[in-house]
Coordinates of C-alpha atoms and ligand atoms in Angstrom, one line a residue:
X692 CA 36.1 27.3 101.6
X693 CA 36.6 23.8 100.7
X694 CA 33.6 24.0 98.3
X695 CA 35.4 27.0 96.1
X696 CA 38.2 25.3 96.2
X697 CA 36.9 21.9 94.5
X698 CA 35.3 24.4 92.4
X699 CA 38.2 26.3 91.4
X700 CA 40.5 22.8 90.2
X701 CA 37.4 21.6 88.1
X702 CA 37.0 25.2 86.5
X703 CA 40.8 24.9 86.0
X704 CA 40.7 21.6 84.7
X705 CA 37.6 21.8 82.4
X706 CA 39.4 24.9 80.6
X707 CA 42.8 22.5 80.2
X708 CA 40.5 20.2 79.1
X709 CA 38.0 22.2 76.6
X710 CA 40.4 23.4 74.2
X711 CA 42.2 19.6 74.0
X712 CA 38.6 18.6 73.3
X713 CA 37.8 21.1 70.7
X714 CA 41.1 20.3 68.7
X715 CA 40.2 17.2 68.9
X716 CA 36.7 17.2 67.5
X717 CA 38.4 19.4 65.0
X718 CA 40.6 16.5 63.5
X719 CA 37.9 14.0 63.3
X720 CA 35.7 16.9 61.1
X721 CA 36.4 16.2 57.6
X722 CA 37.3 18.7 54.7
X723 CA 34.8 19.6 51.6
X724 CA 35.6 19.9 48.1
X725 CA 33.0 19.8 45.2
X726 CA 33.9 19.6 41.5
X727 CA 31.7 20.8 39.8
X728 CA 31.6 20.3 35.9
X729 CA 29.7 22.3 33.6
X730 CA 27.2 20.9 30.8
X731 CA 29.1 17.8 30.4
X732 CA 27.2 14.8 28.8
X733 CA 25.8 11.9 31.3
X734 CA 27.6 9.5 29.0
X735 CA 30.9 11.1 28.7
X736 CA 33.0 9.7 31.3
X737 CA 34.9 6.6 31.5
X738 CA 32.7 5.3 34.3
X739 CA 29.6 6.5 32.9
X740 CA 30.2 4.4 29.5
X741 CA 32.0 6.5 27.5
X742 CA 33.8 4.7 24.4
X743 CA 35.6 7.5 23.1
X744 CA 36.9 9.8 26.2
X745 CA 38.9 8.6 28.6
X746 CA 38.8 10.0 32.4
X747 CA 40.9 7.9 34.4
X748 CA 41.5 10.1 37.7
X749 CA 37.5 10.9 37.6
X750 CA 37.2 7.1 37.0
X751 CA 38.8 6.7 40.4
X752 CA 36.8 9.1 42.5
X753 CA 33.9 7.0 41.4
X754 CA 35.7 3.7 42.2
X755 CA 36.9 4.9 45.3
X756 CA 33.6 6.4 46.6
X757 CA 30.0 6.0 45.9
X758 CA 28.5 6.1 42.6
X759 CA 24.6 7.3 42.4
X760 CA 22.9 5.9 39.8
X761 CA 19.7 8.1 40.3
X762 CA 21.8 11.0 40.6
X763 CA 20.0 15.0 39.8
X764 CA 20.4 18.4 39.9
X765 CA 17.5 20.6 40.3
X766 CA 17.7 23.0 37.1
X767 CA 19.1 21.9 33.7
X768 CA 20.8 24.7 33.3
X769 CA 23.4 26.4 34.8
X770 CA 22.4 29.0 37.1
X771 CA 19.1 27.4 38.9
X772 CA 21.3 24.8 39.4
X773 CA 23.8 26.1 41.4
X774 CA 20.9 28.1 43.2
X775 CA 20.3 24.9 44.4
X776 CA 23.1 23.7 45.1
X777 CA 24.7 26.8 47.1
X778 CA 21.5 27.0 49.5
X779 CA 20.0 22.9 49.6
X780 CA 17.0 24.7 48.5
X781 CA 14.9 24.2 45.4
X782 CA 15.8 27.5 44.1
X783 CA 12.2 27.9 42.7
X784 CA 11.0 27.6 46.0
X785 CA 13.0 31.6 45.9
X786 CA 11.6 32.7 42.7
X787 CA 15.3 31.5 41.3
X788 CA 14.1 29.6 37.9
X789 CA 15.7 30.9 35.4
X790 CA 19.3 31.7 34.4
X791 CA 20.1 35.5 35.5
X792 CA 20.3 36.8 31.9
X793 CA 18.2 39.5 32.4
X794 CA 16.7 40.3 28.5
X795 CA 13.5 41.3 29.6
X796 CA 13.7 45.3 30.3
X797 CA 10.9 45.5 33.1
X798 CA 13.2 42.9 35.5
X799 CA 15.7 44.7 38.0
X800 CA 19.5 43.2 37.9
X801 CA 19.5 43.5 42.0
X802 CA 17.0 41.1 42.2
X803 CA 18.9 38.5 40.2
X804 CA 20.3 36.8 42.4
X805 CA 19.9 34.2 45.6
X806 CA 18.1 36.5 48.1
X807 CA 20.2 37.6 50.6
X808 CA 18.3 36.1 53.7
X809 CA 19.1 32.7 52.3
X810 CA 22.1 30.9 53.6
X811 CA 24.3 29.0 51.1
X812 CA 26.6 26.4 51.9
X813 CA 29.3 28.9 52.9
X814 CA 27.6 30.8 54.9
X815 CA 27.1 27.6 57.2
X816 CA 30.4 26.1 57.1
X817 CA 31.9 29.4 57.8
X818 CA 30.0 29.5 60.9
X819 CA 31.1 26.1 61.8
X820 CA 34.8 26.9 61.6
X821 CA 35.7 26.5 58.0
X822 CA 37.4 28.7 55.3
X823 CA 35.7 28.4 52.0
X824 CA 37.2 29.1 48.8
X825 CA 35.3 29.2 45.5
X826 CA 37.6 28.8 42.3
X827 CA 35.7 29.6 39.2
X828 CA 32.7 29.8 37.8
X829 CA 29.6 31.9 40.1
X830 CA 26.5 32.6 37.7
X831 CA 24.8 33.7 40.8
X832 CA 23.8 37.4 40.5
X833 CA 26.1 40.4 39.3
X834 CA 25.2 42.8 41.5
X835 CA 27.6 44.0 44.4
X836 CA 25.3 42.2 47.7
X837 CA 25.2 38.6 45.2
X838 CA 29.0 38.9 44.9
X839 CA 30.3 35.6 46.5
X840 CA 32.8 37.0 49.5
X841 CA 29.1 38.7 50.2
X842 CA 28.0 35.0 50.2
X843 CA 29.8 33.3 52.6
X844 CA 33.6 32.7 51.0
X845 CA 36.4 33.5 52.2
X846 CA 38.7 33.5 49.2
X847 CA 37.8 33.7 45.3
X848 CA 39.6 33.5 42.1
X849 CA 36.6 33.9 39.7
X850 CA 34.1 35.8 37.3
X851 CA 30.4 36.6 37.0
X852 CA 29.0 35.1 34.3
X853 CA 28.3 31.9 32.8
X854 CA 31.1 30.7 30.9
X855 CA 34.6 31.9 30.2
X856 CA 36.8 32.1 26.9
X857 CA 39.7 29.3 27.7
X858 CA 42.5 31.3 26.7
X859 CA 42.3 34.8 27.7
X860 CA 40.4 37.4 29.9
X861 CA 40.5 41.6 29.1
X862 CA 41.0 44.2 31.2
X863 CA 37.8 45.8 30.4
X864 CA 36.3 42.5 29.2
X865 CA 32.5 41.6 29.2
X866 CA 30.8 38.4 28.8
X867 CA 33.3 35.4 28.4
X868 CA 36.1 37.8 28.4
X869 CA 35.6 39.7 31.8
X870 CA 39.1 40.0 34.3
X871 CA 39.6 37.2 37.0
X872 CA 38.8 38.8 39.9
X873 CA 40.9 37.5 43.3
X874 CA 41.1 38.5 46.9
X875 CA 44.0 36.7 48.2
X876 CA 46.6 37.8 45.2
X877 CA 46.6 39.7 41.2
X878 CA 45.7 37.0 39.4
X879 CA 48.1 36.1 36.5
X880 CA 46.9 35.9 33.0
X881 CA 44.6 33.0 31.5
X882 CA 47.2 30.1 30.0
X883 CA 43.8 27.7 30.0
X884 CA 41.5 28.1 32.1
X885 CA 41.1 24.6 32.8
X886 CA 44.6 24.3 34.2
X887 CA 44.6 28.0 36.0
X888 CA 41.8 26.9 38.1
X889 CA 43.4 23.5 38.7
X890 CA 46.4 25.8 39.8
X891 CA 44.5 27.9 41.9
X892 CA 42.8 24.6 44.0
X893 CA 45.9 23.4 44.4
X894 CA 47.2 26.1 45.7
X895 CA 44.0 26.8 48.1
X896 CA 44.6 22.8 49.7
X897 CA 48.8 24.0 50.3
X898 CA 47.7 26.9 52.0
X899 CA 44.8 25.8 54.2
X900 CA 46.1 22.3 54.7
X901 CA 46.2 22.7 58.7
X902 CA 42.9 24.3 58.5
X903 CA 39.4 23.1 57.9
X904 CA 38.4 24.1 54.7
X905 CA 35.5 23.8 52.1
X906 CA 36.8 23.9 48.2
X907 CA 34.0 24.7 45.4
X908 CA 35.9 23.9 42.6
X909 CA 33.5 25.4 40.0
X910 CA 35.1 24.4 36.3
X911 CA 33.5 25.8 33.4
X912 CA 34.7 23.1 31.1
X913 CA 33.1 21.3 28.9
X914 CA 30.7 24.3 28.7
X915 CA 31.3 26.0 25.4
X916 CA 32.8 27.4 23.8
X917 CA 34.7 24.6 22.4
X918 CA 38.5 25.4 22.5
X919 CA 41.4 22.9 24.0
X920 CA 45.3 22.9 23.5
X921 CA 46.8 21.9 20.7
X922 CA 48.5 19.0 22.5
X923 CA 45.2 18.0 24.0
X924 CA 43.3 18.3 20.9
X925 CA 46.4 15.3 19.3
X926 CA 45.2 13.0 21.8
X927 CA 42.1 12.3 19.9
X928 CA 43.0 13.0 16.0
X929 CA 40.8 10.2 15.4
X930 CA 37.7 12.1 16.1
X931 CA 37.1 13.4 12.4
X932 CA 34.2 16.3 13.7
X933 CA 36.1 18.8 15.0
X934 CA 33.6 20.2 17.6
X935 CA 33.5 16.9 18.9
X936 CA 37.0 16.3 19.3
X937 CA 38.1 19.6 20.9
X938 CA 34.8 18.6 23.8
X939 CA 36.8 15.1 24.3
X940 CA 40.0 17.1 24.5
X941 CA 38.5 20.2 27.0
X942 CA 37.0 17.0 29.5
X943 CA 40.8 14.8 29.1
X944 CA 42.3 18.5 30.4
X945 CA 39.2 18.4 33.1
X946 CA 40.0 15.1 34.4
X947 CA 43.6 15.8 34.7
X948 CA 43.0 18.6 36.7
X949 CA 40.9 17.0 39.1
X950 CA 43.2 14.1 39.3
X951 CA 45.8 17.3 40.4
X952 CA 43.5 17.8 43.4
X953 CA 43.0 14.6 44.7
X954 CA 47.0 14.1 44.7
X955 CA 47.5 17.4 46.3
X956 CA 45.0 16.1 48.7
X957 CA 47.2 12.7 49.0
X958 CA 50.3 14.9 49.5
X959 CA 49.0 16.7 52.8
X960 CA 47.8 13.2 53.8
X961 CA 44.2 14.8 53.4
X962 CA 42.7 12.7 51.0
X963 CA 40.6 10.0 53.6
X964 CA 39.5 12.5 55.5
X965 CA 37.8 14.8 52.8
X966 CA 34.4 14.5 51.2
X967 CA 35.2 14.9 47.7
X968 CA 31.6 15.5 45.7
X969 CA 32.2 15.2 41.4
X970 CA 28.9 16.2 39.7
X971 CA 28.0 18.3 36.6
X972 CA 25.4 21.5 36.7
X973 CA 23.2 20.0 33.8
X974 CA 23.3 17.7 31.3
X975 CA 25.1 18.0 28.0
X976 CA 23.9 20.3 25.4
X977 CA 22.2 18.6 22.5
X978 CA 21.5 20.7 20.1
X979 CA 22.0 21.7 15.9
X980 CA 23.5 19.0 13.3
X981 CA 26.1 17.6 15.0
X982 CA 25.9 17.6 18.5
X983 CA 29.4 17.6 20.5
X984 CA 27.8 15.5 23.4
X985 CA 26.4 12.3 24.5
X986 CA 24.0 12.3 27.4
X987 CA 23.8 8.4 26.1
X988 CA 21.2 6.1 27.3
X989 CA 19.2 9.2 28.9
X990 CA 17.1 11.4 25.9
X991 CA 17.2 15.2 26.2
X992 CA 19.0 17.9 26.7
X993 CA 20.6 20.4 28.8
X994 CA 17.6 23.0 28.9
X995 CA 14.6 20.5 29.6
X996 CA 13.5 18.1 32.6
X997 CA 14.0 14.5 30.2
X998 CA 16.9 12.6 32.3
X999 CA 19.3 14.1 29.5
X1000 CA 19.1 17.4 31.0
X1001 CA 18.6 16.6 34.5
X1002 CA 20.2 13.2 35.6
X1003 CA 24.1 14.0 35.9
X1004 CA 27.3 12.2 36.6
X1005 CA 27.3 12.0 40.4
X1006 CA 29.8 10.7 42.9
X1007 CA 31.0 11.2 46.9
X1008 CA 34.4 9.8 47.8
X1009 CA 35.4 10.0 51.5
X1010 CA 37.4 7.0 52.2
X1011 CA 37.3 7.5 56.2
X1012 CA 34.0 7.2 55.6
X1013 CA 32.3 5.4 52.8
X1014 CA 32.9 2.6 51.5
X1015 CA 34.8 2.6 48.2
X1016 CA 32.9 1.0 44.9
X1017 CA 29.6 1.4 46.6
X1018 CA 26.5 2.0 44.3
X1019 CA 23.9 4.1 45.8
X1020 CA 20.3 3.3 43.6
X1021 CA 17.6 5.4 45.1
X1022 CA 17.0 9.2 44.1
X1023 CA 19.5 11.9 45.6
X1024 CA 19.7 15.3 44.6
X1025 CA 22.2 18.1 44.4
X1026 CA 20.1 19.6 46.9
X1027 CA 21.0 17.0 49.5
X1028 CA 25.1 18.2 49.6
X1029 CA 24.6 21.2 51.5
X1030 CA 22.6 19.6 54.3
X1031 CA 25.1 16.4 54.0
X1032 CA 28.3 18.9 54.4
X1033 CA 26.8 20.7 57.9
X1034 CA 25.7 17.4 59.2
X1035 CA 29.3 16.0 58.7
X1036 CA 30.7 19.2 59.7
X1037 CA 28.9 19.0 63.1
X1038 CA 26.0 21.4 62.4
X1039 CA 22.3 22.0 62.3
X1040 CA 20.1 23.3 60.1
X1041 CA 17.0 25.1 61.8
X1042 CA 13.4 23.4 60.7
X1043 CA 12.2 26.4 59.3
X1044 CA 15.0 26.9 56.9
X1045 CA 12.8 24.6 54.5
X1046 CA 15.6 22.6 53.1
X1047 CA 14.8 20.9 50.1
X1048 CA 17.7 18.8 50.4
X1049 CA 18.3 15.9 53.0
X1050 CA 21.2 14.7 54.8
X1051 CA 22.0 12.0 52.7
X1052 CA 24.5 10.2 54.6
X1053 CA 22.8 7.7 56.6
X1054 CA 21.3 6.5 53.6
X1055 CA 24.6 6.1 51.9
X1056 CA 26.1 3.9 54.9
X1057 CA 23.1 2.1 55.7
X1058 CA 21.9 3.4 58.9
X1059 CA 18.8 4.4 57.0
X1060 CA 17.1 1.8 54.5
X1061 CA 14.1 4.5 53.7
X1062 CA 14.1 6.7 50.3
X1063 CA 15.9 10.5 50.9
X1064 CA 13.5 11.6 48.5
X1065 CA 9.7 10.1 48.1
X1066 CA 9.5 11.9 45.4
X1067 CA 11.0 14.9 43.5
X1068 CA 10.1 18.0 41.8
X1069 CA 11.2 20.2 39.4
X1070 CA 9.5 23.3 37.7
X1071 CA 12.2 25.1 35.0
X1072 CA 10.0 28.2 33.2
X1073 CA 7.6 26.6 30.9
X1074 CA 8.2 23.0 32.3
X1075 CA 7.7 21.0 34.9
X1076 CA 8.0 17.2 36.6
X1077 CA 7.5 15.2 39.0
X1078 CA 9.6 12.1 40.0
X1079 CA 7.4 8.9 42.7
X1080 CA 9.2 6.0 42.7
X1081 CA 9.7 4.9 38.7
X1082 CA 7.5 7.0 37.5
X1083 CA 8.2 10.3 35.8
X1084 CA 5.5 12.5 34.8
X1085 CA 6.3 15.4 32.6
X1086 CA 4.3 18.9 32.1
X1087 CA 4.5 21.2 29.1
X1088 CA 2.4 23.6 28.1
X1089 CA 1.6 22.8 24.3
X1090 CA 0.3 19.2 25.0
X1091 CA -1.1 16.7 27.4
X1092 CA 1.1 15.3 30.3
X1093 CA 3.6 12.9 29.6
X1094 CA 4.0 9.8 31.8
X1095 CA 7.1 7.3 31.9
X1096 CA 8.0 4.3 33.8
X1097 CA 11.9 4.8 34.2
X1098 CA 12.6 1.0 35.9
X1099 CA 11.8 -0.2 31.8
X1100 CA 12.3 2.7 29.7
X1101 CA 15.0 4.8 31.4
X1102 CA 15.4 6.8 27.6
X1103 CA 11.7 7.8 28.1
X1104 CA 10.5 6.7 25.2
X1105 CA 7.4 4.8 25.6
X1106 CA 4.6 7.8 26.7
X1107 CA 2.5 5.6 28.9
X1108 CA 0.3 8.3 29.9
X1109 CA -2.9 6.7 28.4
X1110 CA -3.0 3.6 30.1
X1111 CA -2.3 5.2 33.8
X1112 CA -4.6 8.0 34.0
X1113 CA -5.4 8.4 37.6
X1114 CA -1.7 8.5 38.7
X1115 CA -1.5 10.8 36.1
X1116 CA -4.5 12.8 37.4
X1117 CA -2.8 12.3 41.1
X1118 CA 0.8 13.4 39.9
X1119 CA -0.4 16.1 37.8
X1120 CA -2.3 17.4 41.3
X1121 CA 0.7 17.2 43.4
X1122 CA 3.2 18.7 41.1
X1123 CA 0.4 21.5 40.5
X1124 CA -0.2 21.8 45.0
X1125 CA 3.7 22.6 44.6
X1126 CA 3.8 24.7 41.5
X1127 CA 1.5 27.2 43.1
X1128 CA 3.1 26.7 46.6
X1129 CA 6.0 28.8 45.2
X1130 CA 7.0 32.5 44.7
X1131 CA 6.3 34.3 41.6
X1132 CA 9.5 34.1 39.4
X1133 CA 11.9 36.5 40.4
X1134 CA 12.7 37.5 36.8
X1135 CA 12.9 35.9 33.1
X1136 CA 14.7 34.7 30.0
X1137 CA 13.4 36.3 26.9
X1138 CA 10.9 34.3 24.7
X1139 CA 13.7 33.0 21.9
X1140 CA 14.9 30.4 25.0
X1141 CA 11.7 29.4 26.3
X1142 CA 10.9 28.4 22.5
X1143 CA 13.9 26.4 22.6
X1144 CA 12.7 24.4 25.0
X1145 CA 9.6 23.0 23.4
X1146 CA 12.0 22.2 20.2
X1147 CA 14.8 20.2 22.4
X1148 CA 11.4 17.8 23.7
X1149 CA 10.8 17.3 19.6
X1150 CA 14.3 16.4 18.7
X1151 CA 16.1 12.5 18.2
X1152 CA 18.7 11.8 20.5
X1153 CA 21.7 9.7 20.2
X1154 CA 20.7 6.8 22.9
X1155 CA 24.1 4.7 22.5
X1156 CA 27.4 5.4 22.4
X1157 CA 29.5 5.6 19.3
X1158 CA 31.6 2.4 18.3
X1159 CA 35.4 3.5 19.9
X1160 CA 36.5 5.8 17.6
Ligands
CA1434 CA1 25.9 24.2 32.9

């Protein structure tokens, strides 16, 4: 009798106690946001070098956080990319290599996508407690079971495909002009589309403010097609080529916007605990006459696996919890977010998941002096590369392998290939063990962008930035 009734007060006290507990736990987890740019150059950002574009309030992410120096994505272009990032898996490791433009008649549009068995991002923080929001840009399958709230979010304001017109959408639009599509209100019409989805993550932040929430704010800017306000387009006159100009202009209106974020973020008294991740989804397009951005001192290209298409702006701000103006010098990939988000948010991933991506977070504070990433892999359609220590080695299929040492040459210019053939031989065989490691291609781009690809590795890059002006 005594027994149940010891018993009884701890059961009574452990359930008073539980919930106080839980709560808790559930201020000390921190809140998610990435920013996401799109095909903006490596050496277009204040912080990054830049002498003609100024980006103050991305500027002082990177000041206030850490900046990584080595910094990649695992695609360089758009959709792989965020494959990769959305799951912490090499998305080629799920047959996801190519950008789901589906041009070839014998591949099926339901398989364009990131197979349904895979968890993204979402899917785990949801589970862990967190509303998710995506705001923008998806370029991760059309069809109905891709569809995002299918995916793990709870909210979207968004569109299919991979890029948007700025200024308006159509009711029956296709391509660049399809309809916003939301589940939490009727979305107003475009003003520019820059400053909509600015609108739209400020308003997610006021309304889940007393929540948990994760925030994928996925801009489409600077990806073309190259249009910016007249007001914007004022602040640099100076620039005499137009298509040049109104790119400086479209990434002035996306630093704005983000710096509208992180104040509504300061409002709400949110800002030190949130993990705030600024990257970009590829590198910036190089291509024709008169390229509209600089991916300066890298060489390439969005489209191929030199450091211009690959290595991105990349920064993590949380000042609860790294320290600010830290420089982070060892390889990290986009891969690593999602497994860095669960581990912060409390959660595990199982073993047999495969991630790709590590939880780079001890590294970042010091607990761990090792490497995240011994090495690092890429394969993107007719390409592929492998990263150990400085070296790069690069396959294509028209000529021998390419070999660089990045500590001296990070523009990849000297071909040192010759004079290191057995860790050529030894690189080649360990990107090839992994090549044939993974799936069949799910489906793939037409011939005309493959070609492309070969002619990007031929072309001369701008490697410094323009005097001011
Ligand atoms: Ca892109």
């Amino acid at each position: 009798m005594k027994m149940n009734r010891v018993l009884l007060i701890a059961i009574l006290y452990l359930l008073m106690v539980i919930p106080e507990m839980q709560a808790q736990n559930n201020e000390q987890k921190p809140n998610f946001v990435i920013i996401l740019a799109d095909d903006l150059g490596y050496g277009d950002l204040g912080y990054t070098g830049s002498t003609q574009i100024r980006t103050p309030n991305i500027d002082a992410l990177a000041a206030e956080g850490v900046v990584f120096d080595q910094g990649y994505v695992s695609a360089p272009v758009c959709g792989p990319s965020r494959a990769g990032l959305m799951t912490g898996r090499n998305q080629v490791t799920f047959g996801f290599d190519n950008n789901p433009i589906v041009d070839l008649p014998q591949f099926d549009n339901n398989f364009v996508g990131i197979p349904v068995e895979i968890n993204t991002i979402a899917n785990r923080l949801g589970e862990l407690g967190y509303v998710n929001g995506l705001i923008g840009k998806w370029h991760l399958g059309d069809a109905a079971h891709f569809h995002p709230l299918k995916r793990g979010f709870h909210e979207v304001w968004t569109y299919p495909h991979g890029g948007h017109h700025y200024f308006k959408s159509e009711p029956e639009g296709k391509g660049y002009l399809s309809p916003i599509e939301c589940n939490y209100k009727t979305p107003e019409p475009i003003t520019y589309i820059t400053d909509d989805k600015g609108d739209e993550c400020v308003d997610f932040i006021r309304r889940h403010k007393d929540e948990q929430f994760f925030l994928y704010a996925s801009f489409n800017a600077p990806h073309t097609p190259l249009q910016a306000t007249e007001e914007d387009l004022k602040l640099y006159s100076h620039i005499e080529d137009k298509n040049r100009r109104t790119y400086c202009a479209m990434v002035h209106r996306l630093d704005v916007n983000v710096g509208r974020i992180v104040s509504e973020l300061k409002e709400h008294d949110l800002y030190d605990n949130t993990v705030i991740v600024f990257l970009s989804d590829n590198g910036g397009p190089v291509s024709g006459k008169n390229p509209w951005t600089i991916n300066a001192p890298l060489r390439g290209s969005k489209g191929i696996l030199l450091e211009g298409g690959i290595r991105v702006p990349f920064t993590m701000t949380w000042p609860k919890g790294i320290e600010a103006g830290a420089a982070y010098d060892k390889l990290v990939s986009a891969l690593d977010i999602t497994p860095t988000f669960v581990a912060l948010a409390g959660g595990d991933i199982p073993a047999k998941e495969k991630m790709d991506g590590v939880n780079i977070f001890p590294f970042i504070n010091g607990d761990n002096a090792g490497e995240p990433h011994p090495d690092m892999k890429w394969r993107f359609t007719i390409s592929a590369s492998i990263r150990e220590a400085d070296w790069k080695l690069v396959r294509l299929p028209d000529r021998l392998p390419m070999l660089y040492n990045l500590k001296n040459d990070i523009a990849e210019q000297n071909d040192v290939a010759d004079q290191h053939r057995e860790r050529v031989v030894r690189m080649l065989k360990t990107l090839g063990d992994w090549d044939v490691s993974c799936p069949q291609v799910l489906y793939l781009e037409g011939n005309p962008w493959r070609r492309n690809q070969i002619d990007l590795y031929d072309k001369e890059y701008q490697l410094v930035q323009p005097e001011v002006n």
